[in-house]
mmCIF file with all atom_site columns, C-alpha atoms in Angstrom:
data_model
loop_
_atom_site.group_PDB
_atom_site.id
_atom_site.type_symbol
_atom_site.label_atom_id
_atom_site.label_alt_id
_atom_site.label_comp_id
_atom_site.label_asym_id
_atom_site.label_entity_id
_atom_site.label_seq_id
_atom_site.pdbx_PDB_ins_code
_atom_site.Cartn_x
_atom_site.Cartn_y
_atom_site.Cartn_z
_atom_site.occupancy
_atom_site.B_iso_or_equiv
_atom_site.pdbx_formal_charge
_atom_site.auth_seq_id
_atom_site.auth_comp_id
_atom_site.auth_asym_id
_atom_site.auth_atom_id
_atom_site.pdbx_PDB_model_num
ATOM 1   C CA . MET A 1 1   ? 0.000  0.000  0.000   1.00 42.00 ? 279 MET A CA 1
ATOM 2   C CA . ALA A 1 2   ? 1.396  3.390  -0.984  1.00 41.00 ? 280 ALA A CA 1
ATOM 3   C CA . GLU A 1 3   ? 2.455  5.732  1.805   1.00 43.00 ? 281 GLU A CA 1
ATOM 4   C CA . ALA A 1 4   ? 0.554  8.940  2.324   1.00 41.00 ? 282 ALA A CA 1
ATOM 5   C CA . PRO A 1 5   ? 2.278  12.214 1.346   1.00 37.00 ? 283 PRO A CA 1
ATOM 6   C CA . GLY A 1 6   ? 4.622  13.390 4.067   1.00 40.00 ? 284 GLY A CA 1
ATOM 7   C CA . SER A 1 7   ? 4.857  9.934  5.628   1.00 40.00 ? 285 SER A CA 1
ATOM 8   C CA . GLY A 1 8   ? 8.571  9.820  4.761   1.00 39.00 ? 286 GLY A CA 1
ATOM 9   C CA . ARG A 1 9   ? 9.373  12.634 7.180   1.00 39.00 ? 287 ARG A CA 1
ATOM 10  C CA . ARG A 1 10  ? 6.959  11.317 9.823   1.00 40.00 ? 288 ARG A CA 1
ATOM 11  C CA . SER A 1 11  ? 8.544  7.870  9.649   1.00 39.00 ? 289 SER A CA 1
ATOM 12  C CA . LEU A 1 12  ? 11.726 9.412  11.024  1.00 36.00 ? 290 LEU A CA 1
ATOM 13  C CA . TYR A 1 13  ? 10.033 9.323  14.386  1.00 36.00 ? 291 TYR A CA 1
ATOM 14  C CA . LYS A 1 14  ? 8.323  5.992  13.923  1.00 38.00 ? 292 LYS A CA 1
ATOM 15  C CA . ALA A 1 15  ? 10.248 3.651  16.161  1.00 34.00 ? 293 ALA A CA 1
ATOM 16  C CA . THR A 1 16  ? 13.037 3.369  18.683  1.00 33.00 ? 294 THR A CA 1
ATOM 17  C CA . GLY A 1 17  ? 16.340 3.408  16.852  1.00 36.00 ? 295 GLY A CA 1
ATOM 18  C CA . SER A 1 18  ? 15.061 5.660  14.036  1.00 42.00 ? 296 SER A CA 1
ATOM 19  C CA . PRO A 1 19  ? 16.942 8.937  13.437  1.00 52.00 ? 297 PRO A CA 1
ATOM 20  C CA . SER A 1 20  ? 16.302 11.562 16.088  1.00 72.00 ? 298 SER A CA 1
ATOM 21  C CA . TRP A 1 21  ? 14.589 14.870 15.373  1.00 73.00 ? 299 TRP A CA 1
ATOM 22  C CA . LYS A 1 22  ? 18.043 16.436 15.312  1.00 78.00 ? 300 LYS A CA 1
ATOM 23  C CA . GLU A 1 23  ? 19.071 14.385 12.282  1.00 83.00 ? 301 GLU A CA 1
ATOM 24  C CA . ALA A 1 24  ? 15.677 14.977 10.684  1.00 84.00 ? 302 ALA A CA 1
ATOM 25  C CA . PHE A 1 25  ? 16.122 18.690 11.286  1.00 85.00 ? 303 PHE A CA 1
ATOM 26  C CA . ARG A 1 26  ? 19.621 18.633 9.808   1.00 87.00 ? 304 ARG A CA 1
ATOM 27  C CA . GLN A 1 27  ? 18.568 16.767 6.650   1.00 90.00 ? 305 GLN A CA 1
ATOM 28  C CA . GLY A 1 28  ? 15.501 18.965 6.245   1.00 90.00 ? 306 GLY A CA 1
ATOM 29  C CA . CYS A 1 29  ? 17.582 22.132 6.521   1.00 91.00 ? 307 CYS A CA 1
ATOM 30  C CA . LEU A 1 30  ? 20.093 20.948 3.940   1.00 91.00 ? 308 LEU A CA 1
ATOM 31  C CA . GLU A 1 31  ? 17.345 19.956 1.518   1.00 92.00 ? 309 GLU A CA 1
ATOM 32  C CA . ARG A 1 32  ? 15.548 23.250 2.069   1.00 92.00 ? 310 ARG A CA 1
ATOM 33  C CA . MET A 1 33  ? 18.751 25.192 1.357   1.00 91.00 ? 311 MET A CA 1
ATOM 34  C CA . ARG A 1 34  ? 19.304 23.244 -1.893  1.00 91.00 ? 312 ARG A CA 1
ATOM 35  C CA . ASN A 1 35  ? 15.735 23.990 -2.949  1.00 92.00 ? 313 ASN A CA 1
ATOM 36  C CA . SER A 1 36  ? 16.181 27.695 -2.082  1.00 91.00 ? 314 SER A CA 1
ATOM 37  C CA . ARG A 1 37  ? 18.993 28.315 -4.550  1.00 90.00 ? 315 ARG A CA 1
ATOM 38  C CA . ASP A 1 38  ? 17.086 30.947 -6.556  1.00 90.00 ? 316 ASP A CA 1
ATOM 39  C CA . ARG A 1 39  ? 15.999 32.738 -3.388  1.00 90.00 ? 317 ARG A CA 1
ATOM 40  C CA . LEU A 1 40  ? 19.562 32.695 -2.075  1.00 90.00 ? 318 LEU A CA 1
ATOM 41  C CA . LEU A 1 41  ? 21.045 34.090 -5.291  1.00 89.00 ? 319 LEU A CA 1
ATOM 42  C CA . ASN A 1 42  ? 18.394 36.834 -5.444  1.00 89.00 ? 320 ASN A CA 1
ATOM 43  C CA . ARG A 1 43  ? 19.292 37.774 -1.878  1.00 87.00 ? 321 ARG A CA 1
ATOM 44  C CA . TYR A 1 44  ? 22.978 37.692 -2.806  1.00 87.00 ? 322 TYR A CA 1
ATOM 45  C CA . ARG A 1 45  ? 22.459 40.001 -5.787  1.00 84.00 ? 323 ARG A CA 1
ATOM 46  C CA . GLN A 1 46  ? 20.352 42.374 -3.706  1.00 85.00 ? 324 GLN A CA 1
ATOM 47  C CA . ALA A 1 47  ? 23.154 42.504 -1.140  1.00 82.00 ? 325 ALA A CA 1
ATOM 48  C CA . GLY A 1 48  ? 25.534 43.710 -3.847  1.00 78.00 ? 326 GLY A CA 1
ATOM 49  C CA . GLY A 1 49  ? 27.405 40.447 -4.320  1.00 69.00 ? 327 GLY A CA 1
ATOM 50  C CA . GLY A 1 50  ? 29.043 40.380 -0.890  1.00 61.00 ? 328 GLY A CA 1
ATOM 51  C CA . VAL A 1 51  ? 30.163 36.852 -0.022  1.00 55.00 ? 329 VAL A CA 1
ATOM 52  C CA . PRO A 1 52  ? 29.357 35.942 3.592   1.00 51.00 ? 330 PRO A CA 1
ATOM 53  C CA . GLY A 1 53  ? 32.480 35.092 5.523   1.00 47.00 ? 331 GLY A CA 1
ATOM 54  C CA . SER A 1 54  ? 31.046 33.148 8.451   1.00 44.00 ? 332 SER A CA 1
ATOM 55  C CA . ALA A 1 55  ? 27.938 31.529 9.815   1.00 42.00 ? 333 ALA A CA 1
ATOM 56  C CA . GLN A 1 56  ? 27.202 34.806 11.603  1.00 47.00 ? 334 GLN A CA 1
ATOM 57  C CA . SER A 1 57  ? 27.084 36.755 8.329   1.00 63.00 ? 335 SER A CA 1
ATOM 58  C CA . THR A 1 58  ? 25.047 34.438 6.137   1.00 80.00 ? 336 THR A CA 1
ATOM 59  C CA . LEU A 1 59  ? 22.172 35.373 3.864   1.00 86.00 ? 337 LEU A CA 1
ATOM 60  C CA . LEU A 1 60  ? 19.648 32.584 4.290   1.00 88.00 ? 338 LEU A CA 1
ATOM 61  C CA . VAL A 1 61  ? 20.852 30.177 6.987   1.00 90.00 ? 339 VAL A CA 1
ATOM 62  C CA . HIS A 1 62  ? 18.785 31.461 9.908   1.00 90.00 ? 340 HIS A CA 1
ATOM 63  C CA . GLU A 1 63  ? 15.703 31.768 7.719   1.00 91.00 ? 341 GLU A CA 1
ATOM 64  C CA . VAL A 1 64  ? 16.043 28.188 6.485   1.00 91.00 ? 342 VAL A CA 1
ATOM 65  C CA . MET A 1 65  ? 16.530 26.873 10.017  1.00 90.00 ? 343 MET A CA 1
ATOM 66  C CA . GLU A 1 66  ? 13.455 28.720 11.276  1.00 90.00 ? 344 GLU A CA 1
ATOM 67  C CA . GLU A 1 67  ? 11.330 27.463 8.375   1.00 90.00 ? 345 GLU A CA 1
ATOM 68  C CA . GLU A 1 68  ? 12.429 23.862 8.880   1.00 88.00 ? 346 GLU A CA 1
ATOM 69  C CA . TRP A 1 69  ? 11.865 24.091 12.632  1.00 85.00 ? 347 TRP A CA 1
ATOM 70  C CA . SER A 1 70  ? 8.314  25.305 12.005  1.00 86.00 ? 348 SER A CA 1
ATOM 71  C CA . ALA A 1 71  ? 7.779  22.473 9.513   1.00 85.00 ? 349 ALA A CA 1
ATOM 72  C CA . LEU A 1 72  ? 8.914  19.882 12.065  1.00 79.00 ? 350 LEU A CA 1
ATOM 73  C CA . ARG A 1 73  ? 6.632  21.279 14.738  1.00 77.00 ? 351 ARG A CA 1
ATOM 74  C CA . SER A 1 74  ? 3.672  21.201 12.344  1.00 77.00 ? 352 SER A CA 1
ATOM 75  C CA . VAL A 1 75  ? 3.870  17.413 11.921  1.00 66.00 ? 353 VAL A CA 1
ATOM 76  C CA . GLU A 1 76  ? 0.468  16.133 12.993  1.00 48.00 ? 354 GLU A CA 1
ATOM 77  C CA . GLY A 1 77  ? -0.625 12.874 14.529  1.00 47.00 ? 355 GLY A CA 1
ATOM 78  C CA . ARG A 1 78  ? 2.802  11.772 15.747  1.00 52.00 ? 356 ARG A CA 1
ATOM 79  C CA . PRO A 1 79  ? 3.096  11.918 19.539  1.00 51.00 ? 357 PRO A CA 1
ATOM 80  C CA . GLU A 1 80  ? 6.622  10.556 19.193  1.00 53.00 ? 358 GLU A CA 1
ATOM 81  C CA . ALA A 1 81  ? 7.631  13.620 17.185  1.00 51.00 ? 359 ALA A CA 1
ATOM 82  C CA . SER A 1 82  ? 6.149  16.049 19.692  1.00 51.00 ? 360 SER A CA 1
ATOM 83  C CA . ALA A 1 83  ? 7.891  14.250 22.529  1.00 52.00 ? 361 ALA A CA 1
ATOM 84  C CA . GLN A 1 84  ? 11.271 14.390 20.812  1.00 53.00 ? 362 GLN A CA 1
ATOM 85  C CA . LEU A 1 85  ? 10.868 18.082 19.974  1.00 53.00 ? 363 LEU A CA 1
ATOM 86  C CA . GLU A 1 86  ? 10.434 18.760 23.653  1.00 54.00 ? 364 GLU A CA 1
ATOM 87  C CA . GLU A 1 87  ? 13.954 17.491 24.347  1.00 55.00 ? 365 GLU A CA 1
ATOM 88  C CA . PRO A 1 88  ? 16.419 20.147 25.550  1.00 55.00 ? 366 PRO A CA 1
ATOM 89  C CA . LEU A 1 89  ? 18.111 21.896 22.641  1.00 59.00 ? 367 LEU A CA 1
ATOM 90  C CA . ASP A 1 90  ? 21.731 20.967 22.159  1.00 67.00 ? 368 ASP A CA 1
ATOM 91  C CA . LEU A 1 91  ? 23.457 24.238 21.273  1.00 78.00 ? 369 LEU A CA 1
ATOM 92  C CA . ALA A 1 92  ? 26.493 22.420 19.889  1.00 81.00 ? 370 ALA A CA 1
ATOM 93  C CA . VAL A 1 93  ? 24.283 20.426 17.505  1.00 80.00 ? 371 VAL A CA 1
ATOM 94  C CA . LEU A 1 94  ? 22.491 23.561 16.299  1.00 83.00 ? 372 LEU A CA 1
ATOM 95  C CA . GLU A 1 95  ? 25.790 25.361 15.741  1.00 87.00 ? 373 GLU A CA 1
ATOM 96  C CA . GLU A 1 96  ? 27.063 22.378 13.760  1.00 89.00 ? 374 GLU A CA 1
ATOM 97  C CA . ILE A 1 97  ? 23.954 22.429 11.553  1.00 88.00 ? 375 ILE A CA 1
ATOM 98  C CA . GLN A 1 98  ? 24.271 26.194 11.186  1.00 90.00 ? 376 GLN A CA 1
ATOM 99  C CA . GLN A 1 99  ? 27.890 25.876 10.051  1.00 91.00 ? 377 GLN A CA 1
ATOM 100 C CA . GLU A 1 100 ? 27.023 23.095 7.613   1.00 91.00 ? 378 GLU A CA 1
ATOM 101 C CA . LEU A 1 101 ? 24.308 25.272 6.091   1.00 91.00 ? 379 LEU A CA 1
ATOM 102 C CA . ALA A 1 102 ? 26.710 28.225 5.900   1.00 92.00 ? 380 ALA A CA 1
ATOM 103 C CA . ASP A 1 103 ? 29.202 26.032 4.016   1.00 92.00 ? 381 ASP A CA 1
ATOM 104 C CA . GLN A 1 104 ? 26.459 24.935 1.629   1.00 91.00 ? 382 GLN A CA 1
ATOM 105 C CA . GLU A 1 105 ? 25.378 28.532 1.120   1.00 92.00 ? 383 GLU A CA 1
ATOM 106 C CA . ARG A 1 106 ? 28.928 29.604 0.252   1.00 91.00 ? 384 ARG A CA 1
ATOM 107 C CA . SER A 1 107 ? 29.241 26.636 -2.115  1.00 92.00 ? 385 SER A CA 1
ATOM 108 C CA . ILE A 1 108 ? 26.108 27.685 -4.017  1.00 91.00 ? 386 ILE A CA 1
ATOM 109 C CA . ILE A 1 109 ? 27.339 31.289 -4.221  1.00 91.00 ? 387 ILE A CA 1
ATOM 110 C CA . GLY A 1 110 ? 30.805 30.115 -5.283  1.00 91.00 ? 388 GLY A CA 1
ATOM 111 C CA . GLU A 1 111 ? 29.361 28.099 -8.174  1.00 91.00 ? 389 GLU A CA 1
ATOM 112 C CA . TYR A 1 112 ? 27.285 31.106 -9.212  1.00 89.00 ? 390 TYR A CA 1
ATOM 113 C CA . GLU A 1 113 ? 30.358 33.370 -9.162  1.00 89.00 ? 391 GLU A CA 1
ATOM 114 C CA . LYS A 1 114 ? 32.328 30.896 -11.286 1.00 89.00 ? 392 LYS A CA 1
ATOM 115 C CA . SER A 1 115 ? 29.469 30.858 -13.789 1.00 87.00 ? 393 SER A CA 1
ATOM 116 C CA . LEU A 1 116 ? 29.486 34.666 -13.931 1.00 83.00 ? 394 LEU A CA 1
ATOM 117 C CA . GLN A 1 117 ? 33.243 34.760 -14.445 1.00 85.00 ? 395 GLN A CA 1
ATOM 118 C CA . PHE A 1 118 ? 32.966 32.229 -17.274 1.00 85.00 ? 396 PHE A CA 1
ATOM 119 C CA . ASP A 1 119 ? 30.247 34.322 -18.951 1.00 79.00 ? 397 ASP A CA 1
ATOM 120 C CA . GLU A 1 120 ? 32.379 37.460 -18.588 1.00 79.00 ? 398 GLU A CA 1
ATOM 121 C CA . ARG A 1 121 ? 35.394 35.720 -20.138 1.00 82.00 ? 399 ARG A CA 1
ATOM 122 C CA . CYS A 1 122 ? 33.269 34.514 -23.049 1.00 79.00 ? 400 CYS A CA 1
ATOM 123 C CA . LEU A 1 123 ? 31.887 38.013 -23.584 1.00 67.00 ? 401 LEU A CA 1
ATOM 124 C CA . SER A 1 124 ? 35.383 39.515 -23.480 1.00 75.00 ? 402 SER A CA 1
ATOM 125 C CA . ILE A 1 125 ? 36.568 37.045 -26.102 1.00 76.00 ? 403 ILE A CA 1
ATOM 126 C CA . ILE A 1 126 ? 33.574 37.786 -28.334 1.00 64.00 ? 404 ILE A CA 1
ATOM 127 C CA . LEU A 1 127 ? 34.083 41.549 -28.032 1.00 64.00 ? 405 LEU A CA 1
ATOM 128 C CA . ALA A 1 128 ? 37.810 41.232 -28.703 1.00 72.00 ? 406 ALA A CA 1
ATOM 129 C CA . GLU A 1 129 ? 37.160 39.191 -31.849 1.00 66.00 ? 407 GLU A CA 1
ATOM 130 C CA . TRP A 1 130 ? 34.454 41.614 -32.940 1.00 62.00 ? 408 TRP A CA 1
ATOM 131 C CA . GLU A 1 131 ? 36.769 44.614 -32.529 1.00 66.00 ? 409 GLU A CA 1
ATOM 132 C CA . ALA A 1 132 ? 39.650 42.808 -34.216 1.00 69.00 ? 410 ALA A CA 1
ATOM 133 C CA . ASN A 1 133 ? 37.644 41.948 -37.321 1.00 74.00 ? 411 ASN A CA 1
ATOM 134 C CA . PRO A 1 134 ? 37.342 44.569 -40.083 1.00 78.00 ? 412 PRO A CA 1
ATOM 135 C CA . LEU A 1 135 ? 34.057 46.457 -40.369 1.00 84.00 ? 413 LEU A CA 1
ATOM 136 C CA . ILE A 1 136 ? 31.980 44.962 -43.173 1.00 83.00 ? 414 ILE A CA 1
ATOM 137 C CA . CYS A 1 137 ? 30.221 47.416 -45.463 1.00 88.00 ? 415 CYS A CA 1
ATOM 138 C CA . PRO A 1 138 ? 26.503 47.375 -44.566 1.00 85.00 ? 416 PRO A CA 1
ATOM 139 C CA . VAL A 1 139 ? 25.558 48.260 -48.154 1.00 88.00 ? 417 VAL A CA 1
ATOM 140 C CA . CYS A 1 140 ? 27.255 45.454 -50.085 1.00 88.00 ? 418 CYS A CA 1
ATOM 141 C CA . THR A 1 141 ? 27.795 43.176 -47.004 1.00 83.00 ? 419 THR A CA 1
ATOM 142 C CA . LYS A 1 142 ? 30.920 41.788 -48.678 1.00 85.00 ? 420 LYS A CA 1
ATOM 143 C CA . SER A 1 143 ? 33.836 44.206 -48.602 1.00 87.00 ? 421 SER A CA 1
ATOM 144 C CA . ASN A 1 144 ? 35.520 45.948 -45.694 1.00 87.00 ? 422 ASN A CA 1
ATOM 145 C CA . LEU A 1 145 ? 34.914 49.598 -44.967 1.00 88.00 ? 423 LEU A CA 1
ATOM 146 C CA . ARG A 1 146 ? 37.859 51.921 -44.618 1.00 88.00 ? 424 ARG A CA 1
ATOM 147 C CA . VAL A 1 147 ? 37.695 55.020 -42.433 1.00 88.00 ? 425 VAL A CA 1
ATOM 148 C CA . ALA A 1 148 ? 40.412 57.642 -42.699 1.00 86.00 ? 426 ALA A CA 1
ATOM 149 C CA . ASN A 1 149 ? 40.326 61.353 -41.906 1.00 84.00 ? 427 ASN A CA 1
ATOM 150 C CA . GLY A 1 150 ? 36.552 61.249 -41.575 1.00 82.00 ? 428 GLY A CA 1
ATOM 151 C CA . VAL A 1 151 ? 36.087 59.684 -45.026 1.00 88.00 ? 429 VAL A CA 1
ATOM 152 C CA . VAL A 1 152 ? 34.358 56.302 -45.351 1.00 90.00 ? 430 VAL A CA 1
ATOM 153 C CA . THR A 1 153 ? 35.019 54.232 -48.449 1.00 90.00 ? 431 THR A CA 1
ATOM 154 C CA . CYS A 1 154 ? 34.335 50.727 -49.754 1.00 91.00 ? 432 CYS A CA 1
ATOM 155 C CA . PRO A 1 155 ? 35.440 48.916 -52.952 1.00 91.00 ? 433 PRO A CA 1
ATOM 156 C CA . CYS A 1 156 ? 31.734 48.564 -53.814 1.00 90.00 ? 434 CYS A CA 1
ATOM 157 C CA . GLY A 1 157 ? 31.660 52.307 -54.531 1.00 89.00 ? 435 GLY A CA 1
ATOM 158 C CA . LEU A 1 158 ? 30.439 53.646 -51.197 1.00 90.00 ? 436 LEU A CA 1
ATOM 159 C CA . TYR A 1 159 ? 31.972 57.027 -50.482 1.00 89.00 ? 437 TYR A CA 1
ATOM 160 C CA . LEU A 1 160 ? 31.014 59.232 -47.551 1.00 87.00 ? 438 LEU A CA 1
ATOM 161 C CA . SER A 1 161 ? 33.019 62.367 -46.912 1.00 82.00 ? 439 SER A CA 1
ATOM 162 C CA . ASN A 1 162 ? 32.867 65.704 -45.093 1.00 66.00 ? 440 ASN A CA 1
ATOM 163 C CA . HIS A 1 163 ? 31.206 64.224 -42.014 1.00 63.00 ? 441 HIS A CA 1
ATOM 164 C CA . PHE A 1 164 ? 33.288 64.245 -38.838 1.00 72.00 ? 442 PHE A CA 1
ATOM 165 C CA . PRO A 1 165 ? 37.090 64.511 -38.983 1.00 76.00 ? 443 PRO A CA 1
ATOM 166 C CA . GLU A 1 166 ? 37.243 62.582 -35.694 1.00 81.00 ? 444 GLU A CA 1
ATOM 167 C CA . LEU A 1 167 ? 35.176 59.678 -37.112 1.00 85.00 ? 445 LEU A CA 1
ATOM 168 C CA . THR A 1 168 ? 36.870 56.312 -36.558 1.00 84.00 ? 446 THR A CA 1
ATOM 169 C CA . GLU A 1 169 ? 35.990 52.760 -37.471 1.00 84.00 ? 447 GLU A CA 1
ATOM 170 C CA . GLN A 1 170 ? 35.043 52.083 -33.853 1.00 84.00 ? 448 GLN A CA 1
ATOM 171 C CA . LYS A 1 171 ? 32.649 55.053 -33.757 1.00 86.00 ? 449 LYS A CA 1
ATOM 172 C CA . LEU A 1 172 ? 31.077 54.087 -37.089 1.00 86.00 ? 450 LEU A CA 1
ATOM 173 C CA . ARG A 1 173 ? 30.709 50.496 -35.922 1.00 86.00 ? 451 ARG A CA 1
ATOM 174 C CA . ALA A 1 174 ? 28.981 51.721 -32.763 1.00 87.00 ? 452 ALA A CA 1
ATOM 175 C CA . CYS A 1 175 ? 26.608 53.948 -34.760 1.00 87.00 ? 453 CYS A CA 1
ATOM 176 C CA . ILE A 1 176 ? 25.579 51.092 -37.043 1.00 85.00 ? 454 ILE A CA 1
ATOM 177 C CA . GLU A 1 177 ? 25.202 48.645 -34.155 1.00 84.00 ? 455 GLU A CA 1
ATOM 178 C CA . ASP A 1 178 ? 23.133 51.067 -32.060 1.00 87.00 ? 456 ASP A CA 1
ATOM 179 C CA . SER A 1 179 ? 20.790 51.721 -34.991 1.00 87.00 ? 457 SER A CA 1
ATOM 180 C CA . VAL A 1 180 ? 20.348 48.018 -35.731 1.00 84.00 ? 458 VAL A CA 1
ATOM 181 C CA . ASN A 1 181 ? 19.683 47.232 -32.061 1.00 83.00 ? 459 ASN A CA 1
ATOM 182 C CA . ALA A 1 182 ? 17.151 50.053 -31.776 1.00 87.00 ? 460 ALA A CA 1
ATOM 183 C CA . HIS A 1 183 ? 15.346 48.748 -34.856 1.00 84.00 ? 461 HIS A CA 1
ATOM 184 C CA . SER A 1 184 ? 15.376 45.112 -33.727 1.00 81.00 ? 462 SER A CA 1
ATOM 185 C CA . ALA A 1 185 ? 13.775 46.166 -30.437 1.00 81.00 ? 463 ALA A CA 1
ATOM 186 C CA . HIS A 1 186 ? 10.484 46.782 -32.265 1.00 81.00 ? 464 HIS A CA 1
ATOM 187 C CA . CYS A 1 187 ? 10.800 44.970 -35.613 1.00 79.00 ? 465 CYS A CA 1
ATOM 188 C CA . PRO A 1 188 ? 11.950 41.375 -36.327 1.00 76.00 ? 466 PRO A CA 1
ATOM 189 C CA . HIS A 1 189 ? 12.877 42.120 -39.954 1.00 81.00 ? 467 HIS A CA 1
ATOM 190 C CA . THR A 1 190 ? 16.394 42.840 -41.152 1.00 81.00 ? 468 THR A CA 1
ATOM 191 C CA . PRO A 1 191 ? 16.916 46.434 -42.277 1.00 85.00 ? 469 PRO A CA 1
ATOM 192 C CA . GLU A 1 192 ? 18.780 47.441 -45.435 1.00 88.00 ? 470 GLU A CA 1
ATOM 193 C CA . PHE A 1 193 ? 21.465 50.072 -45.897 1.00 88.00 ? 471 PHE A CA 1
ATOM 194 C CA . SER A 1 194 ? 21.968 52.446 -48.784 1.00 90.00 ? 472 SER A CA 1
ATOM 195 C CA . VAL A 1 195 ? 23.651 55.741 -49.647 1.00 89.00 ? 473 VAL A CA 1
ATOM 196 C CA . THR A 1 196 ? 21.418 58.614 -50.633 1.00 85.00 ? 474 THR A CA 1
ATOM 197 C CA . GLN A 1 197 ? 22.237 62.138 -51.691 1.00 75.00 ? 475 GLN A CA 1
ATOM 198 C CA . ALA A 1 198 ? 19.809 64.982 -52.062 1.00 69.00 ? 476 ALA A CA 1
ATOM 199 C CA . THR A 1 199 ? 20.579 67.830 -54.443 1.00 66.00 ? 477 THR A CA 1
ATOM 200 C CA . GLY A 1 200 ? 23.227 70.041 -52.937 1.00 68.00 ? 478 GLY A CA 1
ATOM 201 C CA . GLU A 1 201 ? 23.592 67.786 -49.902 1.00 75.00 ? 479 GLU A CA 1
ATOM 202 C CA . ARG A 1 202 ? 26.387 65.446 -48.869 1.00 79.00 ? 480 ARG A CA 1
ATOM 203 C CA . PRO A 1 203 ? 25.902 61.659 -49.219 1.00 84.00 ? 481 PRO A CA 1
ATOM 204 C CA . THR A 1 204 ? 24.153 59.999 -46.290 1.00 86.00 ? 482 THR A CA 1
ATOM 205 C CA . LEU A 1 205 ? 24.285 56.412 -45.062 1.00 89.00 ? 483 LEU A CA 1
ATOM 206 C CA . LEU A 1 206 ? 20.661 55.418 -44.588 1.00 90.00 ? 484 LEU A CA 1
ATOM 207 C CA . MET A 1 207 ? 19.139 52.423 -42.794 1.00 90.00 ? 485 MET A CA 1
ATOM 208 C CA . SER A 1 208 ? 15.629 51.545 -43.934 1.00 90.00 ? 486 SER A CA 1
ATOM 209 C CA . CYS A 1 209 ? 13.040 48.827 -43.397 1.00 87.00 ? 487 CYS A CA 1
ATOM 210 C CA . LEU A 1 210 ? 10.050 48.402 -45.685 1.00 86.00 ? 488 LEU A CA 1
ATOM 211 C CA . ALA A 1 211 ? 8.340  46.076 -43.209 1.00 78.00 ? 489 ALA A CA 1
ATOM 212 C CA . CYS A 1 212 ? 7.978  48.718 -40.498 1.00 82.00 ? 490 CYS A CA 1
ATOM 213 C CA . ASP A 1 213 ? 8.372  51.734 -42.783 1.00 85.00 ? 491 ASP A CA 1
ATOM 214 C CA . THR A 1 214 ? 11.280 53.298 -40.931 1.00 86.00 ? 492 THR A CA 1
ATOM 215 C CA . TRP A 1 215 ? 14.181 55.384 -42.213 1.00 87.00 ? 493 TRP A CA 1
ATOM 216 C CA . THR A 1 216 ? 17.210 56.244 -40.107 1.00 87.00 ? 494 THR A CA 1
ATOM 217 C CA . ALA A 1 217 ? 20.217 58.349 -41.113 1.00 87.00 ? 495 ALA A CA 1
ATOM 218 C CA . ILE A 1 218 ? 23.400 56.730 -39.746 1.00 84.00 ? 496 ILE A CA 1
ATOM 219 C CA . LEU A 1 219 ? 25.836 59.342 -41.061 1.00 78.00 ? 497 LEU A CA 1
#
């Protein structure tokens, strides 16, 4: 016959020789801490990423212990459990459980920090490769743009001059990327680039999208 829900925890008090409430409390606390990973990391981020250094400066240990203690006391229909919970508290045992939870808390935070560091390294590598690669012409999407003395040229025939003497490839790359990101925030379609020139005006690099009917001057 299948056991009723919660009977696993209640069985801890079932017979002489079964684990005491102290061991049940310890196991329950450890399981509760494992299941509170998201809550712990949210608390950690809210605290500004400060890593607790001891059991006295933890983020979630005392809260977990209080919750598990309340859960143990709420066990119904088990006189054995109530009797054991009335035993005098062993401060040394509680401190040992507290320290074990603090170690587990630091382990969870340590794994999270390692994950963040890995993501940061990956991002740094991606950005370094992106900056090292030549800027592809957005008009022909084949050749590399060249920026010198504020003049932008491409073998495809693109020629933009008399803009900003301080214009660099990095600044042009940032302008194009910012415009594309702003467009993608509201439209899933890929925009097109072209060079236009009104009568008596200097050439302009234009980003347009027929799907959302937008036109943006890049330079």
